[in-house]
Tab-separated table of C-alpha atoms in Angstrom:
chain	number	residue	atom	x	y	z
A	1	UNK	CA	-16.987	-16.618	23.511
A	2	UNK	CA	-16.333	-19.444	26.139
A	3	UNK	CA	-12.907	-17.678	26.856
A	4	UNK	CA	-14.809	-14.516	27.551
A	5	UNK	CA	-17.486	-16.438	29.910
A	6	UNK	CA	-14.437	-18.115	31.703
A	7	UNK	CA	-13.317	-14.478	33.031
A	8	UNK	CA	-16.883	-13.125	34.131
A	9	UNK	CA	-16.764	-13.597	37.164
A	10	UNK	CA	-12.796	-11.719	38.144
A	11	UNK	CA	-14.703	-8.417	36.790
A	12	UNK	CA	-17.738	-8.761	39.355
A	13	UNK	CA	-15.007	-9.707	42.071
A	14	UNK	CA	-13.486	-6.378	41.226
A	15	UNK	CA	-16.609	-4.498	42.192
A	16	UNK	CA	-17.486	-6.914	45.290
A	17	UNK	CA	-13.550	-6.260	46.446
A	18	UNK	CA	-14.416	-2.761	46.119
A	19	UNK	CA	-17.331	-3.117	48.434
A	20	UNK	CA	-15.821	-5.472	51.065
A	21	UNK	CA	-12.957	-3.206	51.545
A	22	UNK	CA	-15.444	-0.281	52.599
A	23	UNK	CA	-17.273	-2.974	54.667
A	24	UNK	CA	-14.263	-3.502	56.294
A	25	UNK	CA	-13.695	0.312	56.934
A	26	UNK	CA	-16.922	0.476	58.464
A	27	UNK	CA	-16.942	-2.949	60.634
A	28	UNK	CA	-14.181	-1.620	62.273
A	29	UNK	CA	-15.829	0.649	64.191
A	30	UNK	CA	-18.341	-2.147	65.293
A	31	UNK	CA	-18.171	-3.650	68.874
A	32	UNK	CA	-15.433	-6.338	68.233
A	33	UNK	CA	-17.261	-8.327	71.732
A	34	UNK	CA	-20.583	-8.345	69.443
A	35	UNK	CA	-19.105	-9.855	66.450
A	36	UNK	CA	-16.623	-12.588	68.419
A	37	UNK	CA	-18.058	-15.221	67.765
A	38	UNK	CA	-18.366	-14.988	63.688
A	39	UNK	CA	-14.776	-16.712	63.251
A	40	UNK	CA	-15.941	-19.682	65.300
A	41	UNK	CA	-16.475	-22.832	63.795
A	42	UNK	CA	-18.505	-24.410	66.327
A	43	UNK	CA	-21.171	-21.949	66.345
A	44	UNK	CA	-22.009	-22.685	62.676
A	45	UNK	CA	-22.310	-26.170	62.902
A	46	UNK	CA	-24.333	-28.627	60.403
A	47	UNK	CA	-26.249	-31.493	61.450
A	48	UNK	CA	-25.001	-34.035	59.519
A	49	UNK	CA	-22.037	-34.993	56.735
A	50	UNK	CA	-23.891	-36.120	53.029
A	51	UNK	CA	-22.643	-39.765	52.399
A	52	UNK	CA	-25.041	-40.846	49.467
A	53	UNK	CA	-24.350	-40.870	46.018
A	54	UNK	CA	-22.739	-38.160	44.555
A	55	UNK	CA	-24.288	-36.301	41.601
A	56	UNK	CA	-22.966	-34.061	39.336
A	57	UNK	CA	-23.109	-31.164	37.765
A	58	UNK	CA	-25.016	-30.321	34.652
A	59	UNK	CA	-22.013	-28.679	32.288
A	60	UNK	CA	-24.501	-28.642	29.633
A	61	UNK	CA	-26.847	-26.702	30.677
A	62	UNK	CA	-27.354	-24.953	34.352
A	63	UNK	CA	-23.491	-24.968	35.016
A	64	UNK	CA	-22.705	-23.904	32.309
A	65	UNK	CA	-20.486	-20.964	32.891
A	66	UNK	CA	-18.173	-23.673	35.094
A	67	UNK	CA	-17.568	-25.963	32.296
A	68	UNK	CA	-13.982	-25.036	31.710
A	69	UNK	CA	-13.459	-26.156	35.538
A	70	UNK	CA	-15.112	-29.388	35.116
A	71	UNK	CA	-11.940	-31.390	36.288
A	72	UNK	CA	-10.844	-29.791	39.340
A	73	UNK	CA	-14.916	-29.439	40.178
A	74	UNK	CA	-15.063	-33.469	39.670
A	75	UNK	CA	-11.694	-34.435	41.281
A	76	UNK	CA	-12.962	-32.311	44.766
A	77	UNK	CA	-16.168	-33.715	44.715
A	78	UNK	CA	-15.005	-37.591	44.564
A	79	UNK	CA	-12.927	-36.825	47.417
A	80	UNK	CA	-16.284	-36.359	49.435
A	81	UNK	CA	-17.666	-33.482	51.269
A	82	UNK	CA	-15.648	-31.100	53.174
A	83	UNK	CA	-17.517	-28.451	53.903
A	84	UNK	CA	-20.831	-27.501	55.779
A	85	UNK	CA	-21.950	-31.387	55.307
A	86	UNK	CA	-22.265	-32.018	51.617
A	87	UNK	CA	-20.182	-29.500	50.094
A	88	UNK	CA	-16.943	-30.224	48.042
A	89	UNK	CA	-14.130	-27.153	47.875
A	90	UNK	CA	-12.085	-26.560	44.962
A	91	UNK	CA	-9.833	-23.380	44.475
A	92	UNK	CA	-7.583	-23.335	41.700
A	93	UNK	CA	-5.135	-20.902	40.205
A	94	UNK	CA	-5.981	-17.978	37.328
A	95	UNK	CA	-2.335	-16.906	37.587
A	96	UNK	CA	0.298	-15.758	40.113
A	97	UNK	CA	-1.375	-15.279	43.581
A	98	UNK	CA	-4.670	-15.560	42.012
A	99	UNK	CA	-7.240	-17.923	42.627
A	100	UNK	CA	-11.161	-19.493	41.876
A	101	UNK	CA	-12.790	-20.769	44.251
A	102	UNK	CA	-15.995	-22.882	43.441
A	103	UNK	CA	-18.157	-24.796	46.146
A	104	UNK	CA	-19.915	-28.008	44.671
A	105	UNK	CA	-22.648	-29.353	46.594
A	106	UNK	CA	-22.397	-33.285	46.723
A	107	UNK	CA	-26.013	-34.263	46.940
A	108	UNK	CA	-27.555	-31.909	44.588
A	109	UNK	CA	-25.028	-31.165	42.140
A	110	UNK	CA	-25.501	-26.863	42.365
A	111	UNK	CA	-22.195	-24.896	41.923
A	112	UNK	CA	-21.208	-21.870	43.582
A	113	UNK	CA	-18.692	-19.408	43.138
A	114	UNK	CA	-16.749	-18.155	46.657
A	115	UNK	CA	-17.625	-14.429	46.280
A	116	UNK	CA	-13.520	-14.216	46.970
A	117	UNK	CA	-10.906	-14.435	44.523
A	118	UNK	CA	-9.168	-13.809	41.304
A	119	UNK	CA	-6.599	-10.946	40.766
A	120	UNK	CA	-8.273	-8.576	43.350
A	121	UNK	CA	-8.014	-11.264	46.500
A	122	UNK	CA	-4.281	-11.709	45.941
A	123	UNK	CA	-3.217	-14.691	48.036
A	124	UNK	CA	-6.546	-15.959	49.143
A	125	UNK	CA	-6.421	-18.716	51.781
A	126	UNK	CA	-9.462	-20.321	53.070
A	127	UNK	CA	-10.464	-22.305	56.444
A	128	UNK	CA	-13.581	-24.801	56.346
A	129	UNK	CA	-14.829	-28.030	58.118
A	130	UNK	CA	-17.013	-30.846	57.028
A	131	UNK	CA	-19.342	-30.040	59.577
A	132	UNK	CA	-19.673	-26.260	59.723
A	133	UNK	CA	-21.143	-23.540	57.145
A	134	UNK	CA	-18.815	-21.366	58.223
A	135	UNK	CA	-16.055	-20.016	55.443
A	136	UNK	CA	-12.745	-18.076	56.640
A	137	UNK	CA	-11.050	-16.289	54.058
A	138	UNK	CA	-8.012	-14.304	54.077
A	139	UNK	CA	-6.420	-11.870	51.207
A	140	UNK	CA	-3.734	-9.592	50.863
A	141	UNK	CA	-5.155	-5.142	49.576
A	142	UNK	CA	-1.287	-4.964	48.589
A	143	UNK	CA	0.862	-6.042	46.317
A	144	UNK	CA	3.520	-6.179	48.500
A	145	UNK	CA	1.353	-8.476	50.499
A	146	UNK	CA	1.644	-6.287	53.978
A	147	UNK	CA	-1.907	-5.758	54.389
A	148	UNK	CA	-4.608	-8.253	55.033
A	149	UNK	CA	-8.700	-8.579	55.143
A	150	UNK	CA	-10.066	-11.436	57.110
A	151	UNK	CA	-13.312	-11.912	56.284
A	152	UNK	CA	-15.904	-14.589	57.772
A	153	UNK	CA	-18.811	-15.953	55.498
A	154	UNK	CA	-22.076	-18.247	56.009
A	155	UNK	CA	-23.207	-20.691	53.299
A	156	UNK	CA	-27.192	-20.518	53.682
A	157	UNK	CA	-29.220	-23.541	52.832
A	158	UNK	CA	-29.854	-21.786	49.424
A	159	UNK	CA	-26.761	-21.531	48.682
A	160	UNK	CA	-25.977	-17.973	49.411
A	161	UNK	CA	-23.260	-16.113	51.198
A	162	UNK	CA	-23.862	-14.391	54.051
A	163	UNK	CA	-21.344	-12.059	54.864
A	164	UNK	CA	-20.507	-12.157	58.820
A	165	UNK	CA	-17.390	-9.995	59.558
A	166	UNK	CA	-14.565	-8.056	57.710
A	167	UNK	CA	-11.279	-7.248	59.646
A	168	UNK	CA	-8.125	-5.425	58.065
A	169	UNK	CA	-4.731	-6.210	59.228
A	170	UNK	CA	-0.897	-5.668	58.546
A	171	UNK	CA	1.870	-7.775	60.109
A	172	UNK	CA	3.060	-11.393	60.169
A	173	UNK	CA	0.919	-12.149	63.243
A	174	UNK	CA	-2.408	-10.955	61.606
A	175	UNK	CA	-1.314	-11.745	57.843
A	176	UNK	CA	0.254	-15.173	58.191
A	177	UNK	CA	-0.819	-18.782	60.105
A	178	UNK	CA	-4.173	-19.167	61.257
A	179	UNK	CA	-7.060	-16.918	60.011
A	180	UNK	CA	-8.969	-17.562	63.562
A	181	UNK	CA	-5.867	-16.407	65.158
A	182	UNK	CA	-5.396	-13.884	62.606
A	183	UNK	CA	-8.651	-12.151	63.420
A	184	UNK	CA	-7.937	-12.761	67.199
A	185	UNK	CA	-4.347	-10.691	67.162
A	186	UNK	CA	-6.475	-8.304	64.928
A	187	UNK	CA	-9.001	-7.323	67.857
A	188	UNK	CA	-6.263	-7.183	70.020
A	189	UNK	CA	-7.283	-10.527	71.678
């Protein structure tokens, strides 16, 4: 039963891949001058960087369904925060070019899973700061690895993603380096 748990979330990444690859279809029409700013670090800045005690998750009970990522959740979040203030990042591997993604808050302990990854994000790379909400994330439709989404996300203060902008690409100078440049050379910037 715990293996079955484990692999949850992949199937509902399916369905939200599904959805963000129409949402990029769509936000492609959109003004690119209106939405310019939602790869921008600065712009999503966070007051302040967490430095008390760290507390952990409950594995027992509420966080349950992480439990069989306990050590890579631990091992991110005694390195300290590095992400919108008090956040900790760990991605790790579910096989080849596939990846988890879990965000551990430092002062409260809450998990939450990157709504990116596993075998339908191949290749995911992510940007973040210490001080900024802001999440870039970059995956490949293809399994060639040719085609690209860069996508731009918002941690809220209850601990949802808000989705900010969805950009598809092909090409070394979209696809590779940077994902701020990436989505720059994807305007046409």
């Amino acid at each position: 039963m715990a293996a079955e748990n484990r692999f949850a979330k992949p199937k509902q990444v399916k369905l939200v891949s599904a959805v963000a690859v129409g949402a990029v279809l769509a936000l492609a029409a959109a003004d690119p001058a209106k939405s310019a700013d939602s790869f921008d670090f600065n712009l999503y800045r966070v007051p302040k960087t967490y430095s008390g005690k760290l507390r952990l998750p409950d594995f027992k009970a509420r966080d349950k369904e992480f439990a069989d990522f306990r050590t890579r959740i631990i091992d991110a979040m005694k390195a300290g925060a590095t992400f919108a203030g008090e956040n900790s990042v760990a991605q790790f591997g579910c096989g080849t070019g596939c990846t988890h993604t879990v965000v551990a808050n430092n002062r409260n302990g809450r998990l939450y899973w990157f709504p990116r990854g596993g075998e339908f994000n191949q290749g995911l790379t992510l940007e973040f700061k210490t001080n900024s909400n802001l999440m870039l994330a970059r995956w490949f439709t293809d399994s060639l690895w040719e085609t690209c989404v860069i996508e731009s996300f918002v941690l809220d203060d209850k601990g949802r993603w808000i989705a900010k902008e969805a950009l598809a690409g092909r090409g070394e100078a979209i696809c590779d380096g940077g994902i701020a440049a990436g989505a720059s050379k994807a305007r046409g910037f």
